[in-house]
Coordinates of C-alpha atoms and ligand atoms in Angstrom, one line a residue:
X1 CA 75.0 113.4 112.0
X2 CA 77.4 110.8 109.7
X3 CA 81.1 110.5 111.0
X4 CA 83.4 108.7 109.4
X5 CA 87.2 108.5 110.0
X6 CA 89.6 107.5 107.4
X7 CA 92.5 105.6 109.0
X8 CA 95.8 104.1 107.8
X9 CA 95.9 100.5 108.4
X10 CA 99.5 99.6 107.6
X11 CA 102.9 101.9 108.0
X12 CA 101.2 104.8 106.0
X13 CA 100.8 106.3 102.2
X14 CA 97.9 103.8 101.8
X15 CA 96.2 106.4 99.5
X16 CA 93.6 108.2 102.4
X17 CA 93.8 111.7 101.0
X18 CA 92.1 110.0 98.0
X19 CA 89.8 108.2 100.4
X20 CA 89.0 111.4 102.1
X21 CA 88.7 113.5 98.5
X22 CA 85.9 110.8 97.6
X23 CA 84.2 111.5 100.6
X24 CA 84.6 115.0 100.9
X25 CA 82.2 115.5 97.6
X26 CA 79.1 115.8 100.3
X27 CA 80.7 116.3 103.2
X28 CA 80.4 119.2 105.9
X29 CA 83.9 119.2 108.0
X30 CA 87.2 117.5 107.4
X31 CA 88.9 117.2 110.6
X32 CA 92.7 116.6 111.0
X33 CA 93.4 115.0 114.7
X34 CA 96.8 114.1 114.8
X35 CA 100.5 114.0 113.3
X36 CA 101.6 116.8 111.5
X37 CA 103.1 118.0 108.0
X38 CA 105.1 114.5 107.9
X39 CA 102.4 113.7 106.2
X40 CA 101.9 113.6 102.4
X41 CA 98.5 112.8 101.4
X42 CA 97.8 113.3 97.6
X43 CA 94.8 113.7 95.6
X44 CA 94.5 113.3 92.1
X45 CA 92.0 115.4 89.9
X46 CA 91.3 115.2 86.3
X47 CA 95.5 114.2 85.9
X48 CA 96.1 117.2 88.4
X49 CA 98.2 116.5 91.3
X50 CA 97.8 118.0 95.0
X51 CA 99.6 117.4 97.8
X52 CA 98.8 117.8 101.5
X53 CA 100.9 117.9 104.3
X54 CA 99.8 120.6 107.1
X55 CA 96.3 121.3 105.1
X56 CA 93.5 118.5 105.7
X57 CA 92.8 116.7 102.1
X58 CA 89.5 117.9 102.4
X59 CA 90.1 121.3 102.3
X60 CA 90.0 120.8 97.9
X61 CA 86.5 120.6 98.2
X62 CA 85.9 123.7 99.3
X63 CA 84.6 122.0 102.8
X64 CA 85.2 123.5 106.2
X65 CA 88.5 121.8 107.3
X66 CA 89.6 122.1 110.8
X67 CA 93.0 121.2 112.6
X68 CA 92.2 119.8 116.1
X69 CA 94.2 119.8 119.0
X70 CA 96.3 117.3 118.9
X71 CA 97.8 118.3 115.7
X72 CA 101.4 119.5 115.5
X73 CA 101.5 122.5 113.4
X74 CA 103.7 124.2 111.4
X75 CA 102.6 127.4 110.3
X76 CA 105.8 127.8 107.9
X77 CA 104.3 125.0 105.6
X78 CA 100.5 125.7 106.5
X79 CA 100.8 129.3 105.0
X80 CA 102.6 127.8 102.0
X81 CA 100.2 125.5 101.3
X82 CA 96.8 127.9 101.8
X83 CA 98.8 130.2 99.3
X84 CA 99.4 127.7 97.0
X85 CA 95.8 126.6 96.8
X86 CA 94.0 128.2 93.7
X87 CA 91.1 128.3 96.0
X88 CA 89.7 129.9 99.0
X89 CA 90.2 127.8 102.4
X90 CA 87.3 127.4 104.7
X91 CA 89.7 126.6 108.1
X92 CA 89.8 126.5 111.9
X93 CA 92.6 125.6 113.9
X94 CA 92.0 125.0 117.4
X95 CA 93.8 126.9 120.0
X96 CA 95.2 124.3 122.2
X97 CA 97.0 123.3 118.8
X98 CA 101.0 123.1 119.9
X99 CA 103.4 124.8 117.1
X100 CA 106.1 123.1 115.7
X101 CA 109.3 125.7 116.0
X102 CA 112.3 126.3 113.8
X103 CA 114.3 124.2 117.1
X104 CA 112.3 121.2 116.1
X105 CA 113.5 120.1 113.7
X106 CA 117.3 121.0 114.7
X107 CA 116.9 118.9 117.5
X108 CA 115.0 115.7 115.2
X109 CA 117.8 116.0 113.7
X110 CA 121.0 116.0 116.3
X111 CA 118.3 113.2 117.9
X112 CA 118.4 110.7 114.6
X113 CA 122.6 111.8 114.1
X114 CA 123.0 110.8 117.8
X115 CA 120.4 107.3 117.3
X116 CA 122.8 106.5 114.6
X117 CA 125.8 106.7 116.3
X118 CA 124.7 105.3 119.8
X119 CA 122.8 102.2 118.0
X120 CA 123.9 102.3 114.4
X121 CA 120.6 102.8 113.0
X122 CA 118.3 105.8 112.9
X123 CA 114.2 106.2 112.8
X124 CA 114.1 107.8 109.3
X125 CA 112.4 110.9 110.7
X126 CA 111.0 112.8 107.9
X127 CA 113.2 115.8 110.1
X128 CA 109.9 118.0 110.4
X129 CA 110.3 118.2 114.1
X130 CA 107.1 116.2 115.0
X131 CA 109.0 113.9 118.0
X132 CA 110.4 117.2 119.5
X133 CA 106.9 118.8 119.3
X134 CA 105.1 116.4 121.1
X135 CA 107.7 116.8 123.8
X136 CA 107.5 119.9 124.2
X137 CA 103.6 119.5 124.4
X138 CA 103.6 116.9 127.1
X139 CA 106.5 118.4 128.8
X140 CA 104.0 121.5 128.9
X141 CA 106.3 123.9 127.3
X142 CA 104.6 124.2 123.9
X143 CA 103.4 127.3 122.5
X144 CA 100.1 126.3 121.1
X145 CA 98.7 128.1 118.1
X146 CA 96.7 130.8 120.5
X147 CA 100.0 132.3 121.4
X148 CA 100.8 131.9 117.7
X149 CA 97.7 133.8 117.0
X150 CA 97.4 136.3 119.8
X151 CA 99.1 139.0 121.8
X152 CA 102.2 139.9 119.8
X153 CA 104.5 141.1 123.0
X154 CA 103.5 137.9 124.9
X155 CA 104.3 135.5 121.9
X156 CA 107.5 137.5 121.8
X157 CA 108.1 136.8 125.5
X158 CA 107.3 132.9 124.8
X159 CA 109.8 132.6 122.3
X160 CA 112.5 134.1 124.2
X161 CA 112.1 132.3 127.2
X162 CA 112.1 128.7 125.3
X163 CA 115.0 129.5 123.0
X164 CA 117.4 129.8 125.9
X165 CA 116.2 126.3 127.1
X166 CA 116.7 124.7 123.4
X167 CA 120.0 126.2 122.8
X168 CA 120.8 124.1 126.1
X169 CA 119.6 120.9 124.2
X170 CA 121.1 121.6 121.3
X171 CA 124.5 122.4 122.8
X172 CA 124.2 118.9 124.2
X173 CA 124.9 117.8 121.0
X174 CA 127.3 119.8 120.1
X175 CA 125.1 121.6 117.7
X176 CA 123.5 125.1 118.2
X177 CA 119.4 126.5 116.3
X178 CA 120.0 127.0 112.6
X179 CA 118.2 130.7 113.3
X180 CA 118.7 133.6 115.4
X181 CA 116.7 134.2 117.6
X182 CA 115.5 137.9 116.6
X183 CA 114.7 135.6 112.9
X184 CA 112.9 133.2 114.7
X185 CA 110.5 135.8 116.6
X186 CA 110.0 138.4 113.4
X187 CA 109.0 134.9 111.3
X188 CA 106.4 133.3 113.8
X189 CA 104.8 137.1 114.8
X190 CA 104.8 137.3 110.9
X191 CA 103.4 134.1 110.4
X192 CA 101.3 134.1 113.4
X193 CA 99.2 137.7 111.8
X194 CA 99.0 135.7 108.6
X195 CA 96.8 132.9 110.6
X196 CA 95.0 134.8 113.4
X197 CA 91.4 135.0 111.6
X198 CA 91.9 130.7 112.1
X199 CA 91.1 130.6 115.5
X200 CA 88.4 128.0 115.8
X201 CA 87.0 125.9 119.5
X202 CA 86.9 122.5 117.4
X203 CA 85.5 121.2 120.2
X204 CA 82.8 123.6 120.4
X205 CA 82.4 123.6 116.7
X206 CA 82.2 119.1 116.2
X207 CA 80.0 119.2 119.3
X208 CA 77.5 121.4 117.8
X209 CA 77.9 119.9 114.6
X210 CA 77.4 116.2 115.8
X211 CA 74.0 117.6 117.4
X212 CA 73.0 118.6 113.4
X213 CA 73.0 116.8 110.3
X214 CA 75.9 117.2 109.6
X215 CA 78.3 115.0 107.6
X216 CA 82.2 114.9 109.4
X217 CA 85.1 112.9 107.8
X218 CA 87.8 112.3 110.5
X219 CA 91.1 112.1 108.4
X220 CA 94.4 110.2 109.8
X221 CA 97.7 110.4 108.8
X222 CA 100.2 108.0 109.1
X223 CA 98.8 104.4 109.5
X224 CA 98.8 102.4 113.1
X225 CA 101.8 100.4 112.9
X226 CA 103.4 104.3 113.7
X227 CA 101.2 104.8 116.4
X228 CA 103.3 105.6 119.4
X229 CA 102.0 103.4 121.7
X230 CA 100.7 100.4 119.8
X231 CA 102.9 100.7 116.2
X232 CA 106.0 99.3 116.5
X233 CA 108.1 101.6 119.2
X234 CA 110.5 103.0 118.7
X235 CA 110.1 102.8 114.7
X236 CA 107.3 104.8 115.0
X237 CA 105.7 108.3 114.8
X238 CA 105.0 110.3 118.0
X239 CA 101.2 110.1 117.8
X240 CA 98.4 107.9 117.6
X241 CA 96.5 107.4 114.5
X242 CA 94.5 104.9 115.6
X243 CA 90.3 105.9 115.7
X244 CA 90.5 105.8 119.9
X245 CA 92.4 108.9 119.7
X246 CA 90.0 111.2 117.7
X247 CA 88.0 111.2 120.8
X248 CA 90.7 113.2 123.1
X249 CA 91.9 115.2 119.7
X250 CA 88.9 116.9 119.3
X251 CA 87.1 117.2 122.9
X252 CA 84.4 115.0 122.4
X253 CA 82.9 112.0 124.1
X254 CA 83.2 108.6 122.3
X255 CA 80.6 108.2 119.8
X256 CA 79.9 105.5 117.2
X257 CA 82.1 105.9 114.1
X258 CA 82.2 104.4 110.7
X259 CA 86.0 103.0 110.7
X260 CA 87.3 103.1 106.9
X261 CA 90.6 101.1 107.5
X262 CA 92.7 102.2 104.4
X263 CA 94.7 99.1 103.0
X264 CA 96.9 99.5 99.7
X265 CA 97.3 95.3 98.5
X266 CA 100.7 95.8 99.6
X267 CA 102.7 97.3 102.6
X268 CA 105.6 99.8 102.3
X269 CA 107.2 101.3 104.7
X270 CA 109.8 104.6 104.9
X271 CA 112.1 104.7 107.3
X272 CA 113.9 101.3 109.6
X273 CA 112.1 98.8 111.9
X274 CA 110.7 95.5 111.0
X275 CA 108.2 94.3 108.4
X276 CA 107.7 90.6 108.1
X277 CA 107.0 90.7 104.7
X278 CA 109.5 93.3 103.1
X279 CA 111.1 92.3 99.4
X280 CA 113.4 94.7 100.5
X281 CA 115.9 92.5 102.4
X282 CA 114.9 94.1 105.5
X283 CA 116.8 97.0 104.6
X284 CA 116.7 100.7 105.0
X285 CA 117.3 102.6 103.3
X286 CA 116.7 101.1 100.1
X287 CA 119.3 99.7 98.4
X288 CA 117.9 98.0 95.3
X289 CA 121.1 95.8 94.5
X290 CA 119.8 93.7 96.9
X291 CA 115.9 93.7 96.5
X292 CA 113.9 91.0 95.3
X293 CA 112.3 91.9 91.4
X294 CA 108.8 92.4 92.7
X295 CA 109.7 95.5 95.2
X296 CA 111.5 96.8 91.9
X297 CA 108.6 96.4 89.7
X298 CA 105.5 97.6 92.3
X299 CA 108.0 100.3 93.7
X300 CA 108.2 101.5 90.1
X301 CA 104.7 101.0 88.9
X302 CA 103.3 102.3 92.4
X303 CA 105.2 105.5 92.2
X304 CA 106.7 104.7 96.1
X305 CA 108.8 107.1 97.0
X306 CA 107.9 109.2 99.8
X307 CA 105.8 112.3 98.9
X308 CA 107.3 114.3 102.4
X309 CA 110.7 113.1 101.8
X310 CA 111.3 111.6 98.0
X311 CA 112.9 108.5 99.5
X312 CA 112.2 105.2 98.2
X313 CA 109.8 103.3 100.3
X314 CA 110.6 99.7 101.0
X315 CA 108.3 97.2 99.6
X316 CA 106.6 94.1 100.8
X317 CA 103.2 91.3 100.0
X318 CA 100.0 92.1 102.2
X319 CA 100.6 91.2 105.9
X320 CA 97.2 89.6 106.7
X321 CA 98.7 89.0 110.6
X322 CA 99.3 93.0 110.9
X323 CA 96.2 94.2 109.0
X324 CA 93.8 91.8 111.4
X325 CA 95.9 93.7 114.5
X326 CA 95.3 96.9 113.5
X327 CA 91.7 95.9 112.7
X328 CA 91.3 95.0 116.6
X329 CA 92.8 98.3 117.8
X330 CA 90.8 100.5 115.5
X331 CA 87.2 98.8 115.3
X332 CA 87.3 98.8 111.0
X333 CA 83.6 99.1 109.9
X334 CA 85.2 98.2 106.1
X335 CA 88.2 97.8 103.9
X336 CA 89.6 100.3 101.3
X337 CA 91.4 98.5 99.2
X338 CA 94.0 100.7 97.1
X339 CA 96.6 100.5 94.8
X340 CA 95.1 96.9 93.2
X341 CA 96.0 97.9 89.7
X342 CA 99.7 98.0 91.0
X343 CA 100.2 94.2 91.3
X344 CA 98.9 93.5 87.5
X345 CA 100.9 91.7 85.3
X346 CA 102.7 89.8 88.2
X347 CA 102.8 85.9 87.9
X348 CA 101.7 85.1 91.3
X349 CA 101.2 87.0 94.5
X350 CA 101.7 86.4 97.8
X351 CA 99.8 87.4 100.9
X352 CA 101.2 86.1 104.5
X353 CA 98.5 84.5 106.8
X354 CA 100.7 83.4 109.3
X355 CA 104.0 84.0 110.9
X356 CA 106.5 81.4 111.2
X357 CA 108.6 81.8 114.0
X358 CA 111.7 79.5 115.6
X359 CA 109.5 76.8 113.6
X360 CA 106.2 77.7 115.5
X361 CA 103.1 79.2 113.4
X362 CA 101.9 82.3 114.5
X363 CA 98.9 84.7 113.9
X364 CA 99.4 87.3 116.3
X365 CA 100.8 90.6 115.8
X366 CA 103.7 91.1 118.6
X367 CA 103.7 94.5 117.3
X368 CA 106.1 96.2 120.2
X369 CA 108.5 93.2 120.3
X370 CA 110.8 94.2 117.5
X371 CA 113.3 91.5 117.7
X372 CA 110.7 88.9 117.8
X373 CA 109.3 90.4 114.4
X374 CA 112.7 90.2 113.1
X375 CA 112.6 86.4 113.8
X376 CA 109.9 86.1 111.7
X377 CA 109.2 84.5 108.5
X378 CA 106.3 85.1 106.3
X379 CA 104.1 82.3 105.9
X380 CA 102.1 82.9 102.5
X381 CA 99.5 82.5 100.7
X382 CA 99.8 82.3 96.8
X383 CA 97.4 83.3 94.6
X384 CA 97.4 83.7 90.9
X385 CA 98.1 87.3 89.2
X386 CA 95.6 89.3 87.1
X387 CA 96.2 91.6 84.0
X388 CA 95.5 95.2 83.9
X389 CA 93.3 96.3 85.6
X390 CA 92.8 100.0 85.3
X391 CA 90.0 100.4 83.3
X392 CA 87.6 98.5 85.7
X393 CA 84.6 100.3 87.2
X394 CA 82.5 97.5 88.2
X395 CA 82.9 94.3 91.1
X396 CA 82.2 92.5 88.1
X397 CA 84.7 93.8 85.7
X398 CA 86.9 92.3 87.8
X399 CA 89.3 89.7 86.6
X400 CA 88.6 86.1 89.1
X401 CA 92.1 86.3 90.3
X402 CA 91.8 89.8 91.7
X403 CA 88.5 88.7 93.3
X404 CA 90.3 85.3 94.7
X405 CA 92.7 88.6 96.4
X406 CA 89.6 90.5 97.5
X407 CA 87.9 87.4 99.2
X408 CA 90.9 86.6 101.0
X409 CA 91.1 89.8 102.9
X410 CA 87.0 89.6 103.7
X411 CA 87.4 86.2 105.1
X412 CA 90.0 86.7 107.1
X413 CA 88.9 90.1 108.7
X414 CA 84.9 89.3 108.5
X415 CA 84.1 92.7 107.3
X416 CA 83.9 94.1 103.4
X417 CA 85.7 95.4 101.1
X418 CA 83.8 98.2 100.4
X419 CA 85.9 100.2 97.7
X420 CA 88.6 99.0 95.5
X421 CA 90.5 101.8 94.2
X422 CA 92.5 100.6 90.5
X423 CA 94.6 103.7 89.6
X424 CA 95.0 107.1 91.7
X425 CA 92.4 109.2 90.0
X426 CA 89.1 110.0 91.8
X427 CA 86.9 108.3 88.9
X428 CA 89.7 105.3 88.9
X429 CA 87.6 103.3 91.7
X430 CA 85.4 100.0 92.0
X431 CA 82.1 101.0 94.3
X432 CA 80.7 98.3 96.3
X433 CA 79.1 98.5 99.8
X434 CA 80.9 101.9 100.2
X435 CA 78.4 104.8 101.5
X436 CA 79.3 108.2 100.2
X437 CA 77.4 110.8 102.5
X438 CA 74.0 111.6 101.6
Ligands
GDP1 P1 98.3 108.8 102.0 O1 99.5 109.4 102.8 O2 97.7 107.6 102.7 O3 97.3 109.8 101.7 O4 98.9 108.3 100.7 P2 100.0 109.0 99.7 O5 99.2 110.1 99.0 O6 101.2 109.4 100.5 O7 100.4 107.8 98.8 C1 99.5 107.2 98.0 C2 99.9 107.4 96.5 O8 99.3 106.4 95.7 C3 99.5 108.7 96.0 O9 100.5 109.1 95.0 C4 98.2 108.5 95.3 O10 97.9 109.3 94.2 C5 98.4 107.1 94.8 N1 97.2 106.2 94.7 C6 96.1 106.2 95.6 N2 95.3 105.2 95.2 C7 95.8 104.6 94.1 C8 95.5 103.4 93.3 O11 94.5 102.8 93.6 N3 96.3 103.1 92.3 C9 97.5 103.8 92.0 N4 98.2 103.4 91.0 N5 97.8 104.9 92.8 C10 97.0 105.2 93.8
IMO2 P1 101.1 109.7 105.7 O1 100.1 110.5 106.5 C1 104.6 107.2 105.9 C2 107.3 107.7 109.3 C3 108.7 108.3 109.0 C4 109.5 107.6 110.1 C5 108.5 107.6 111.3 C6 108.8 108.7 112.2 O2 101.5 110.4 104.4 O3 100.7 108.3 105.6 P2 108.3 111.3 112.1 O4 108.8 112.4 111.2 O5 106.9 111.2 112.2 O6 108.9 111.5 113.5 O7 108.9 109.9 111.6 O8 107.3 107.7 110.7 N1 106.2 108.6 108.8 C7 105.5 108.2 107.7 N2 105.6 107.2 106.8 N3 103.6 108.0 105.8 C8 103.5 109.1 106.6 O9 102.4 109.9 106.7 C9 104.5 109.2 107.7 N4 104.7 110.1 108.7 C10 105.7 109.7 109.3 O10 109.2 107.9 107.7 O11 109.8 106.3 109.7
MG3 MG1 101.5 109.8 102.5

């Protein structure tokens, strides 16, 4: 057995469906253990574009892709995206899998209307009902994907019974569900025939598989900063994609894992809350009149805009202070550096190794104190720029400056840089120590 996890190590969209894609060339399972279809992971082959949201990245290679339990699911965009694929899917959703509902998102979005007006500034939900899921889930009122999948009278029943209690919400805010009731049961009993040969124990199934030889990727979405606990609450997604977590996901003890932390050379974040280092002017949303001309030019060159939402992701330099935090909460075997080829052609770059804060220097992340990140000040770093850097397939092909930017992360975090990836194309990446399964 190899398993591997692919994790975001910044606010997410560091490029891990690409991360994944590489390894999913020889790998056995692709397992999805958390978040839901707010995320957009895309993968790039031969100029072809793909996008997952609800679908592990995985699944393009044709490689058994499960969906473990602590998934939120929408079966609305899961059956869009399996018929959209120009390919067969190999997939197993686990039972215990909770269902995101039609009321979900009404109520993410009365919830972010009312955060606006109570506190003048809202999450930036990607509105796909993930917060109200999870409720529902640890409120123990979820219909998990068994129901979904099962007895059509009793799912009918299920429906019925939680409508009455969501209209209740919703009326709270003076709102009421976008669909009928009668809608809402003939589209999930629909939706839920569609799905019912995807019934997998993924716990049974990883166990059994962890006992072989077989080679698992563990794919993330979102990066840690949105973890709910230990990102920075409230700003924050409603699950935990830190590597502790795949543990309880899936139903399996705690084994040794190779920790790929995926870091793009930059941070951006969609949606409000702090980040030390934004060329943004701290704001959100976006409003380029008042950003600095490097979030302009890497915001244009690295294509940010959110591939959930299409809104413009704020900008910032590396944060050397959060990326050695969320190193500490997720054990990183390695660095995946992505997204290199998108500071080229600047004049000088900036990294911050240090916060500065009411005058006092600072290299601790106080991730869930959000006004004390908003006292801080980057302290940088400035290293030289680098030309183009596109065409490089080799350490050495490298120009010094980008290597200068490569060293800096290893010293700081003690632990390599095993892939640099210099464009978002599969064959667009620099192998160093990185182990692609055997
Ligand atoms: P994820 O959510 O972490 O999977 O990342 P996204 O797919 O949301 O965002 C990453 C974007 O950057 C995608 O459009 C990728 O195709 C692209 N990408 C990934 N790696 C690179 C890279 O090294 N260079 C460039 N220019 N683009 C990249
Ligand atoms: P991937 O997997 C970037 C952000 C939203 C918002 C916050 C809460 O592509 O990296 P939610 O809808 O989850 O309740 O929104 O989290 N967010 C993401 N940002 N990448 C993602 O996923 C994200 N998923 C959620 O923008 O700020
Ligand atoms: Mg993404």
């Amino acid at each position: 057995m190899t398993a591997v996890c692919v994790i975001g190590s910044q606010w997410g969209d560091e490029g891990k469906g690409k991360v994944v894609d590489i390894l999913g060339e020889k790998a056995d399972y692709v397992v999805r253990y958390q978040g839901g279809n707010n995320a957009g992971h895309t993968v790039i082959i031969e100029g072809k574009k793909y996008t997952f949201h609800a679908l592990p990245s995985g699944t393009l290679r044709g490689i058994r892709s499960l969906i473990a339990s602590e998934v939120v699911l929408d079966p609305r965009q899961l059956v869009k995206e399996i018929e959209g694929l120009d390919r067969e899917v190999d997939l197993g959703i686990d039972p215990r899998t909770t269902i995101i509902m039609p009321w979900h998102n009404d109520i993410d979005i009365a919830r972010e209307a009312e955060r606006k007006k109570q506190t003048g500034s809202e999450i930036g939900t990607t509105a796909k009902g993930i917060g109200p899921c999870y409720e529902d889930d640890k409120n123990r009122s979820g219909i998990r994907f068994y129901e979904l999948a099962g007895d059509k009278k009793r799912l009918e029943d299920r429906i019925k019974q939680v409508y009455e209690t969501k209209k209740k919400v919703l009326n709270m805010y003076n709102t009421k569900p976008a669909q009928k009731l009668q809608e809402v049961i003939d589209q999930y009993t629909k939706l839920g025939e569609s799905l019912k040969g995807y019934e997998a124990d993924v716990s049974l199934e990883i166990s059994d598989a962890l006992k072989g030889k077989k080679n698992i990727i563990f794919e993330g979405a979102q990066g840690t900063l949105l973890d709910i606990k230990f990102g920075n609450y409230p700003k924050v997604t409603s699950s935990h994609p830190m590597s502790g977590s795949i543990f309880d996901s899936v139903g399996i003890p705690p084994i040794k894992l190779r920790t790929v932390g995926i870091t793009k050379a930059y941070v951006t974040k969609v949606g409000s809350g702090p980040v030390v280092t934004c060329l943004d002017a701290g704001q959100w949303p976006v409003d380029e009149t008042k950003s600095d001309a490097v979030a302009k030019y890497i915001r244009k060159i690295g294509k940010e805009v959110g591939t959930t939402t299409g809104r413009a992701r704020r900008v910032g330099w590396l944060d050397l202070v959060a990326l050695e935090y969320t190193h500490r909460i997720n054990g990183f075997s390695e660095i995946a550096l992505t997204k290199l080829d998108c500071l080229s052609g600047l004049r000088n770059i900036n990294i911050a190794t240090a916060y500065m804060h009411k005058g006092k220097k600072i290299t601790d992340y106080k991730g869930w104190d959000l006004d004390f990140l908003n006292e801080c000040e980057p302290y940088y770093e400035t290293f030289d720029g680098f030309g183009d850097i596109t065409d490089a397939r080799t350490y050495r092909k490298l120009p010094k400056n980008a290597k200068k930017f490569i060293q800096a992360i290893e010293d700081r975090l003690n632990i390599p840089v095993s892939i640099v990836s210099v464009g978002p194309g599969r064959e667009e990446t620099i192998y160093r120590s990185f182990k692609k399964f055997k």
